[in-house]
Amino acid sequence: MYNDYMFKRVFYCSVFSLFSLSALFASDDSRNIVFEGLKYPIEANAVTAEKTGLVIYETPYSSPTAFDFNVVMIQGETENLNITLELRYKENRGETKAAVAPETLRIYKNGRFWAKFRLPAFDKHLFKLSFINLIENKDFHITIYEIQGLREAAGKTEVPVSTVPYEPPAELFLPEQSLFKLYKRADWEAQPPKEPYVQHAPKAMTLHHTAGKYTDKLEDSIAEVQFIQDYHQNGRGWIDIGYHFLLDGAGNIFEGRPVNAVGAHVLGKNIDNIGISFLGNYHPPKNDQPAKASIEAAAALGKSLSDNYSIQKSSFYAHRDIGKTDCPGNILYSRMQALKNLIFEPAPVEMPVKDQAINDFSDPKGSPALEQALKYSKQ
């Protein structure tokens, strides 16, 4: 991961549109780019290539959008790390432009990748994405979880305000509790926020899925949470990971943004709203299934939050209830009522036992399983 972040405040020299301001804090499916005949996640097989520099997979041109954009973001997973991407676009008049290289392309050792393309002007661009090999390759699989068209101001200047790393105040974080064990930010080696958090007073909770990779092993989950933070901070330009809590298929709970800080998970509705996200994609055609351990962990987390912040049953939402999105997916959405009952009814919630090797979870160094997982995530 990247360890050279210092606190900077970013001053924007151009005037943002209303959506540009909103995009700093969350997005929804309305910004997804549609390709005729394809559904997310896009599952593709790259062809065998005996030479380098060849197009091994290419999307069709995208369908027309109802919105202008000048940035294209893509994130997914590849079995071959030795690839690059390029984008070819048309403007409304149909003229094909030269290929655009990614402004940023990051490929993790586990195959997770994200890329950011910047186009020269706001427009309803039609484009296609090409995957290009850097070495000779056999057939391999590519999964594209998301491609979005975003608006981002072109002229911005970063001005260092302080050379002292920002230390979030302790009152922003969840108080110690006993209903569940939490992998805190230090445990999964979170990067610091790019700017100071804005404090809020939670009054609601919203359930999400990441619509990305499903994980149920600790080392894989740590790597995925680190990836999501990197994508949110350095791809989307947010100050930190958007969610407050993330859960994997084993029932592990990871602390994201501090619970008493405004998150970035529901467009226009982040203030006083806690974001809880399941790792994975619980919507057709992917159809990941929420594990019993995950549901029980979410119930324990929700119970603790509802008690601490006096959150009512009527203020526990699915993302699709308050945003233009399929999130948290049809499958997870079908469990909402049962999850509400587990959280807000008095029946006790029995949590699964975590790693028996963890002797003192408050000290990351006291957990052999955690140390092994962190070592794996850095390989």
Short mmCIF file of C-alpha atoms in Angstrom, two decimals:
data_model
loop_
_atom_site.label_atom_id
_atom_site.label_comp_id
_atom_site.label_asym_id
_atom_site.label_seq_id
_atom_site.Cartn_x
_atom_site.Cartn_y
_atom_site.Cartn_z
CA MET A 1 0.00 0.00 0.00
CA TYR A 2 0.95 3.63 -0.23
CA ASN A 3 2.42 5.20 2.88
CA ASP A 4 3.48 8.71 1.83
CA TYR A 5 0.24 10.57 2.43
CA MET A 6 0.46 13.80 4.39
CA PHE A 7 -2.43 16.07 5.23
CA LYS A 8 -3.15 18.52 2.41
CA ARG A 9 -6.18 20.66 1.69
CA VAL A 10 -7.18 20.90 -1.94
CA PHE A 11 -8.31 24.24 -3.36
CA TYR A 12 -10.27 24.03 -6.57
CA CYS A 13 -9.60 26.84 -8.99
CA SER A 14 -12.49 26.16 -11.34
CA VAL A 15 -16.19 26.34 -10.56
CA PHE A 16 -17.82 22.99 -9.87
CA SER A 17 -21.21 22.06 -11.17
CA LEU A 18 -23.69 20.88 -8.58
CA PHE A 19 -23.01 17.27 -9.46
CA SER A 20 -19.27 17.77 -9.25
CA LEU A 21 -19.66 18.83 -5.64
CA SER A 22 -21.89 15.89 -4.89
CA ALA A 23 -19.52 13.46 -6.58
CA LEU A 24 -16.91 14.13 -3.93
CA PHE A 25 -19.14 12.51 -1.36
CA ALA A 26 -20.83 9.56 -3.08
CA SER A 27 -22.20 8.24 -6.32
CA ASP A 28 -24.92 5.85 -7.42
CA ASP A 29 -25.79 3.60 -10.33
CA SER A 30 -27.08 6.53 -12.38
CA ARG A 31 -23.44 7.19 -13.37
CA ASN A 32 -22.85 3.63 -14.58
CA ILE A 33 -21.90 3.31 -18.23
CA VAL A 34 -24.10 0.88 -20.17
CA PHE A 35 -22.78 -1.44 -22.87
CA GLU A 36 -25.43 -3.15 -24.98
CA GLY A 37 -25.69 -6.85 -24.18
CA LEU A 38 -23.46 -6.65 -21.09
CA LYS A 39 -24.37 -6.59 -17.41
CA TYR A 40 -22.22 -5.83 -14.39
CA PRO A 41 -20.10 -7.51 -13.40
CA ILE A 42 -18.86 -7.95 -16.97
CA GLU A 43 -17.22 -11.39 -17.23
CA ALA A 44 -14.81 -11.64 -20.15
CA ASN A 45 -12.17 -14.03 -21.46
CA ALA A 46 -9.00 -12.51 -22.87
CA VAL A 47 -7.69 -14.37 -25.91
CA THR A 48 -4.32 -16.06 -26.32
CA ALA A 49 -1.68 -13.74 -27.78
CA GLU A 50 1.76 -14.78 -29.03
CA LYS A 51 2.94 -11.20 -29.41
CA THR A 52 2.89 -8.24 -27.05
CA GLY A 53 0.94 -5.02 -27.46
CA LEU A 54 -2.17 -6.76 -28.78
CA VAL A 55 -5.79 -6.10 -27.85
CA ILE A 56 -6.81 -9.23 -25.94
CA TYR A 57 -10.28 -8.04 -24.91
CA GLU A 58 -12.38 -5.07 -25.96
CA THR A 59 -15.82 -3.85 -24.97
CA PRO A 60 -18.27 -2.61 -27.58
CA TYR A 61 -18.87 1.15 -27.76
CA SER A 62 -20.93 2.35 -24.83
CA SER A 63 -24.58 3.31 -25.14
CA PRO A 64 -25.54 7.01 -25.11
CA THR A 65 -25.77 8.60 -21.67
CA ALA A 66 -28.12 11.27 -20.35
CA PHE A 67 -25.24 13.11 -18.69
CA ASP A 68 -21.96 14.78 -19.58
CA PHE A 69 -18.71 13.48 -18.12
CA ASN A 70 -14.98 13.95 -18.53
CA VAL A 71 -13.62 11.14 -16.34
CA VAL A 72 -14.08 7.39 -16.74
CA MET A 73 -13.43 5.12 -13.75
CA ILE A 74 -13.14 1.35 -14.03
CA GLN A 75 -12.47 -1.27 -11.38
CA GLY A 76 -12.29 -5.03 -11.61
CA GLU A 77 -10.15 -8.13 -11.36
CA THR A 78 -7.75 -9.85 -13.76
CA GLU A 79 -5.95 -13.19 -13.73
CA ASN A 80 -3.03 -11.66 -15.65
CA LEU A 81 -1.19 -8.76 -14.04
CA ASN A 82 0.82 -7.93 -17.17
CA ILE A 83 -1.76 -5.82 -18.95
CA THR A 84 -2.57 -2.21 -19.64
CA LEU A 85 -5.75 -0.47 -20.78
CA GLU A 86 -6.69 2.17 -23.30
CA LEU A 87 -9.88 4.05 -24.14
CA ARG A 88 -11.14 5.22 -27.53
CA TYR A 89 -14.02 7.66 -27.55
CA LYS A 90 -16.42 9.43 -29.85
CA GLU A 91 -18.13 12.75 -29.35
CA ASN A 92 -21.79 13.24 -30.21
CA ARG A 93 -20.98 13.93 -33.83
CA GLY A 94 -19.50 10.45 -34.07
CA GLU A 95 -15.87 11.25 -34.83
CA THR A 96 -13.52 8.65 -33.32
CA LYS A 97 -10.66 10.17 -31.35
CA ALA A 98 -7.21 8.80 -30.72
CA ALA A 99 -6.64 6.29 -27.95
CA VAL A 100 -6.39 7.68 -24.42
CA ALA A 101 -4.00 6.10 -21.92
CA PRO A 102 -5.09 5.84 -18.29
CA GLU A 103 -4.16 8.78 -16.09
CA THR A 104 -3.77 6.18 -13.33
CA LEU A 105 -3.70 2.39 -13.50
CA ARG A 106 -3.14 0.31 -10.38
CA ILE A 107 -3.03 -3.48 -10.45
CA TYR A 108 -2.72 -5.30 -7.14
CA LYS A 109 -0.86 -8.59 -6.70
CA ASN A 110 -4.20 -10.40 -6.22
CA GLY A 111 -5.44 -9.13 -9.59
CA ARG A 112 -7.70 -6.34 -8.35
CA PHE A 113 -7.27 -3.24 -10.48
CA TRP A 114 -8.65 0.23 -11.03
CA ALA A 115 -8.00 2.79 -13.73
CA LYS A 116 -8.87 6.43 -14.28
CA PHE A 117 -9.17 8.02 -17.72
CA ARG A 118 -9.46 11.77 -18.22
CA LEU A 119 -11.10 13.11 -21.38
CA PRO A 120 -10.46 16.65 -22.66
CA ALA A 121 -13.98 18.04 -22.24
CA PHE A 122 -17.38 17.43 -20.69
CA ASP A 123 -19.53 15.54 -23.20
CA LYS A 124 -21.83 12.57 -23.61
CA HIS A 125 -18.91 10.48 -24.80
CA LEU A 126 -19.33 7.10 -26.47
CA PHE A 127 -16.28 4.96 -25.83
CA LYS A 128 -14.85 1.47 -25.75
CA LEU A 129 -12.21 0.02 -23.45
CA SER A 130 -9.39 -2.21 -24.63
CA PHE A 131 -7.18 -4.55 -22.59
CA ILE A 132 -3.68 -4.89 -24.03
CA ASN A 133 -1.09 -7.51 -23.13
CA LEU A 134 2.43 -6.60 -22.04
CA ILE A 135 3.73 -10.17 -22.37
CA GLU A 136 2.70 -13.20 -24.39
CA ASN A 137 -0.29 -14.81 -22.73
CA LYS A 138 -2.66 -17.75 -22.68
CA ASP A 139 -6.40 -17.27 -22.30
CA PHE A 140 -7.33 -15.68 -18.96
CA HIS A 141 -10.37 -14.22 -17.23
CA ILE A 142 -11.24 -10.57 -16.59
CA THR A 143 -14.06 -9.30 -14.37
CA ILE A 144 -15.18 -5.67 -14.65
CA TYR A 145 -17.20 -4.71 -11.59
CA GLU A 146 -17.89 -1.09 -12.48
CA ILE A 147 -17.37 1.52 -15.19
CA GLN A 148 -18.67 5.01 -14.42
CA GLY A 149 -18.64 8.39 -16.12
CA LEU A 150 -17.94 11.24 -13.70
CA ARG A 151 -17.55 14.99 -13.71
CA GLU A 152 -14.33 16.35 -12.29
CA ALA A 153 -13.01 19.89 -12.39
CA ALA A 154 -9.93 20.16 -14.56
CA GLY A 155 -8.00 22.94 -12.85
CA LYS A 156 -7.13 22.24 -9.25
CA THR A 157 -4.09 23.15 -7.25
CA GLU A 158 -2.89 21.27 -4.20
CA VAL A 159 -1.56 23.62 -1.56
CA PRO A 160 0.09 22.09 1.52
CA VAL A 161 -1.51 23.54 4.65
CA SER A 162 0.37 21.52 7.22
CA THR A 163 3.26 19.09 7.29
CA VAL A 164 1.90 17.52 10.47
CA PRO A 165 -0.18 14.38 9.89
CA TYR A 166 -3.83 14.81 10.83
CA GLU A 167 -4.83 12.86 13.95
CA PRO A 168 -8.61 12.35 14.14
CA PRO A 169 -9.97 13.04 17.64
CA ALA A 170 -10.91 9.97 19.67
CA GLU A 171 -14.56 11.04 19.97
CA LEU A 172 -15.08 10.34 16.26
CA PHE A 173 -14.66 6.61 16.75
CA LEU A 174 -17.05 3.95 18.02
CA PRO A 175 -16.88 3.55 21.80
CA GLU A 176 -15.64 0.22 23.10
CA GLN A 177 -18.41 -2.38 23.28
CA SER A 178 -18.80 -6.12 23.77
CA LEU A 179 -21.39 -7.21 21.19
CA PHE A 180 -18.81 -7.88 18.48
CA LYS A 181 -15.12 -7.70 17.73
CA LEU A 182 -13.96 -5.04 15.32
CA TYR A 183 -10.93 -4.92 13.05
CA LYS A 184 -10.00 -1.31 13.63
CA ARG A 185 -8.30 0.91 11.07
CA ALA A 186 -4.88 0.27 12.56
CA ASP A 187 -5.49 -3.48 12.38
CA TRP A 188 -5.92 -3.46 8.60
CA GLU A 189 -3.33 -0.68 8.15
CA ALA A 190 -5.68 1.96 6.80
CA GLN A 191 -4.19 5.04 5.19
CA PRO A 192 -4.91 8.34 6.96
CA PRO A 193 -7.63 10.63 5.60
CA LYS A 194 -6.57 13.18 3.02
CA GLU A 195 -8.39 15.97 4.89
CA PRO A 196 -9.92 16.34 8.36
CA TYR A 197 -13.23 14.60 8.87
CA VAL A 198 -16.50 16.47 9.29
CA GLN A 199 -18.29 15.38 12.46
CA HIS A 200 -21.95 14.37 12.48
CA ALA A 201 -24.46 12.86 14.91
CA PRO A 202 -25.71 9.49 13.57
CA LYS A 203 -29.47 9.10 13.35
CA ALA A 204 -29.75 6.49 10.58
CA MET A 205 -28.03 3.44 9.09
CA THR A 206 -27.87 2.37 5.44
CA LEU A 207 -27.08 -1.13 4.16
CA HIS A 208 -24.90 -1.55 1.06
CA HIS A 209 -22.95 -4.09 -0.88
CA THR A 210 -19.61 -3.17 -2.44
CA ALA A 211 -20.70 -4.76 -5.75
CA GLY A 212 -17.14 -6.05 -6.00
CA LYS A 213 -15.16 -9.05 -4.86
CA TYR A 214 -16.65 -11.46 -2.31
CA THR A 215 -14.18 -12.59 0.35
CA ASP A 216 -14.44 -14.91 3.33
CA LYS A 217 -10.78 -15.31 4.32
CA LEU A 218 -9.13 -12.75 6.56
CA GLU A 219 -6.14 -12.06 4.31
CA ASP A 220 -8.37 -11.66 1.25
CA SER A 221 -10.74 -9.37 3.13
CA ILE A 222 -7.94 -7.13 4.38
CA ALA A 223 -6.59 -6.84 0.84
CA GLU A 224 -10.07 -5.99 -0.47
CA VAL A 225 -10.72 -3.31 2.17
CA GLN A 226 -7.31 -1.79 1.41
CA PHE A 227 -8.18 -1.83 -2.30
CA ILE A 228 -11.52 -0.12 -1.69
CA GLN A 229 -9.87 2.62 0.35
CA ASP A 230 -7.28 3.20 -2.38
CA TYR A 231 -9.99 3.31 -5.05
CA HIS A 232 -12.11 5.74 -3.04
CA GLN A 233 -9.23 8.02 -2.03
CA ASN A 234 -7.02 8.05 -5.10
CA GLY A 235 -9.47 7.11 -7.82
CA ARG A 236 -12.70 8.80 -6.77
CA GLY A 237 -10.91 11.64 -4.97
CA TRP A 238 -12.70 11.20 -1.64
CA ILE A 239 -10.91 11.97 1.62
CA ASP A 240 -11.22 8.36 2.83
CA ILE A 241 -13.02 5.08 2.31
CA GLY A 242 -16.71 5.85 1.94
CA TYR A 243 -18.24 3.28 4.30
CA HIS A 244 -18.13 3.29 8.08
CA PHE A 245 -18.13 -0.51 8.41
CA LEU A 246 -17.46 -3.41 6.04
CA LEU A 247 -18.32 -7.09 6.59
CA ASP A 248 -16.90 -10.17 4.89
CA GLY A 249 -18.31 -13.65 4.35
CA ALA A 250 -16.78 -14.96 7.58
CA GLY A 251 -18.52 -12.33 9.70
CA ASN A 252 -15.40 -10.21 10.19
CA ILE A 253 -16.22 -6.53 10.70
CA PHE A 254 -13.79 -3.84 9.53
CA GLU A 255 -13.83 -0.23 10.69
CA GLY A 256 -13.87 2.17 7.77
CA ARG A 257 -14.45 5.87 8.21
CA PRO A 258 -14.99 6.81 11.89
CA VAL A 259 -18.65 6.36 12.80
CA ASN A 260 -19.01 9.96 14.01
CA ALA A 261 -17.61 11.38 10.77
CA VAL A 262 -19.67 12.07 7.64
CA GLY A 263 -19.19 9.21 5.18
CA ALA A 264 -19.51 8.89 1.39
CA HIS A 265 -22.00 6.16 0.65
CA VAL A 266 -25.39 7.71 -0.32
CA LEU A 267 -25.44 10.61 -2.76
CA GLY A 268 -26.78 13.66 -0.95
CA LYS A 269 -27.76 11.74 2.20
CA ASN A 270 -24.52 11.12 4.08
CA ILE A 271 -24.91 13.47 7.04
CA ASP A 272 -25.99 11.64 10.23
CA ASN A 273 -26.10 8.38 8.24
CA ILE A 274 -23.90 5.33 9.01
CA GLY A 275 -22.84 3.25 5.99
CA ILE A 276 -22.58 -0.54 6.47
CA SER A 277 -21.43 -2.57 3.46
CA PHE A 278 -21.17 -6.29 2.72
CA LEU A 279 -18.15 -7.27 0.63
CA GLY A 280 -19.43 -8.85 -2.58
CA ASN A 281 -22.15 -8.52 -5.18
CA TYR A 282 -25.60 -9.71 -4.10
CA HIS A 283 -27.41 -8.89 -7.35
CA PRO A 284 -27.99 -10.76 -10.62
CA PRO A 285 -26.11 -12.02 -12.50
CA LYS A 286 -23.39 -12.44 -9.83
CA ASN A 287 -25.74 -13.50 -7.01
CA ASP A 288 -23.33 -13.83 -4.09
CA GLN A 289 -25.12 -15.27 -1.06
CA PRO A 290 -24.85 -13.63 2.38
CA ALA A 291 -23.35 -16.11 4.83
CA LYS A 292 -25.03 -16.79 8.16
CA ALA A 293 -21.94 -15.42 9.91
CA SER A 294 -22.25 -12.16 7.96
CA ILE A 295 -25.92 -11.70 8.84
CA GLU A 296 -25.22 -12.39 12.50
CA ALA A 297 -22.29 -9.98 12.50
CA ALA A 298 -24.40 -7.29 10.81
CA ALA A 299 -27.12 -7.84 13.42
CA ALA A 300 -24.66 -7.45 16.29
CA LEU A 301 -23.15 -4.35 14.69
CA GLY A 302 -26.57 -2.85 14.01
CA LYS A 303 -27.74 -3.59 17.56
CA SER A 304 -24.70 -1.84 19.02
CA LEU A 305 -25.15 1.18 16.76
CA SER A 306 -28.88 1.45 17.38
CA ASP A 307 -28.28 1.34 21.14
CA ASN A 308 -25.41 3.83 21.10
CA TYR A 309 -27.13 6.36 18.84
CA SER A 310 -30.84 5.70 19.51
CA ILE A 311 -31.44 4.76 15.88
CA GLN A 312 -35.00 3.63 15.20
CA LYS A 313 -36.08 0.69 13.06
CA SER A 314 -37.67 3.10 10.59
CA SER A 315 -34.28 4.77 10.09
CA PHE A 316 -32.48 1.62 8.93
CA TYR A 317 -32.48 1.77 5.13
CA ALA A 318 -31.26 -0.20 2.18
CA HIS A 319 -29.34 2.02 -0.22
CA ARG A 320 -31.99 1.56 -2.93
CA ASP A 321 -34.64 2.93 -0.55
CA ILE A 322 -33.01 6.37 -0.62
CA GLY A 323 -30.89 6.38 -3.79
CA LYS A 324 -30.98 5.56 -7.51
CA THR A 325 -29.31 2.17 -7.31
CA ASP A 326 -29.79 -1.60 -7.13
CA CYS A 327 -27.60 -1.64 -4.00
CA PRO A 328 -27.46 -3.72 -1.81
CA GLY A 329 -28.59 -6.19 -4.48
CA ASN A 330 -31.81 -8.17 -4.72
CA ILE A 331 -30.54 -11.02 -2.57
CA LEU A 332 -29.35 -8.90 0.34
CA TYR A 333 -32.38 -6.61 0.01
CA SER A 334 -34.61 -9.65 0.51
CA ARG A 335 -32.96 -10.14 3.93
CA MET A 336 -33.62 -6.58 5.11
CA GLN A 337 -36.74 -7.34 7.12
CA ALA A 338 -35.12 -10.32 8.86
CA LEU A 339 -32.05 -8.21 9.60
CA LYS A 340 -34.21 -5.42 11.02
CA ASN A 341 -35.91 -7.93 13.30
CA LEU A 342 -32.56 -9.25 14.52
CA ILE A 343 -31.35 -5.72 15.28
CA PHE A 344 -34.43 -4.13 16.76
CA GLU A 345 -36.20 -7.07 18.42
CA PRO A 346 -35.06 -8.21 21.89
CA ALA A 347 -34.07 -11.75 20.83
CA PRO A 348 -30.37 -12.28 21.64
CA VAL A 349 -27.85 -12.55 18.81
CA GLU A 350 -25.27 -15.33 19.13
CA MET A 351 -22.04 -14.32 17.43
CA PRO A 352 -19.73 -16.88 15.81
CA VAL A 353 -16.39 -17.40 17.51
CA LYS A 354 -13.59 -15.53 15.79
CA ASP A 355 -10.08 -16.81 15.35
CA GLN A 356 -9.27 -18.86 18.44
CA ALA A 357 -5.63 -17.76 18.16
CA ILE A 358 -6.49 -14.16 18.98
CA ASN A 359 -5.52 -13.60 22.60
CA ASP A 360 -5.66 -9.84 22.85
CA PHE A 361 -7.53 -8.33 19.92
CA SER A 362 -6.99 -4.78 21.13
CA ASP A 363 -3.32 -5.24 20.25
CA PRO A 364 -2.84 -6.17 16.57
CA LYS A 365 0.57 -7.61 17.40
CA GLY A 366 -1.18 -10.09 19.72
CA SER A 367 -3.03 -11.76 16.85
CA PRO A 368 -1.04 -14.34 14.84
CA ALA A 369 -3.90 -14.64 12.34
CA LEU A 370 -3.95 -10.89 11.80
CA GLU A 371 -0.17 -10.68 11.41
CA GLN A 372 -0.27 -13.45 8.82
CA ALA A 373 -3.10 -11.74 6.93
CA LEU A 374 -1.29 -8.40 6.86
CA LYS A 375 1.88 -10.11 5.63
CA TYR A 376 -0.15 -11.71 2.83
CA SER A 377 -1.70 -8.36 1.82
CA LYS A 378 1.77 -6.83 1.30
CA GLN A 379 3.21 -9.60 -0.89
#
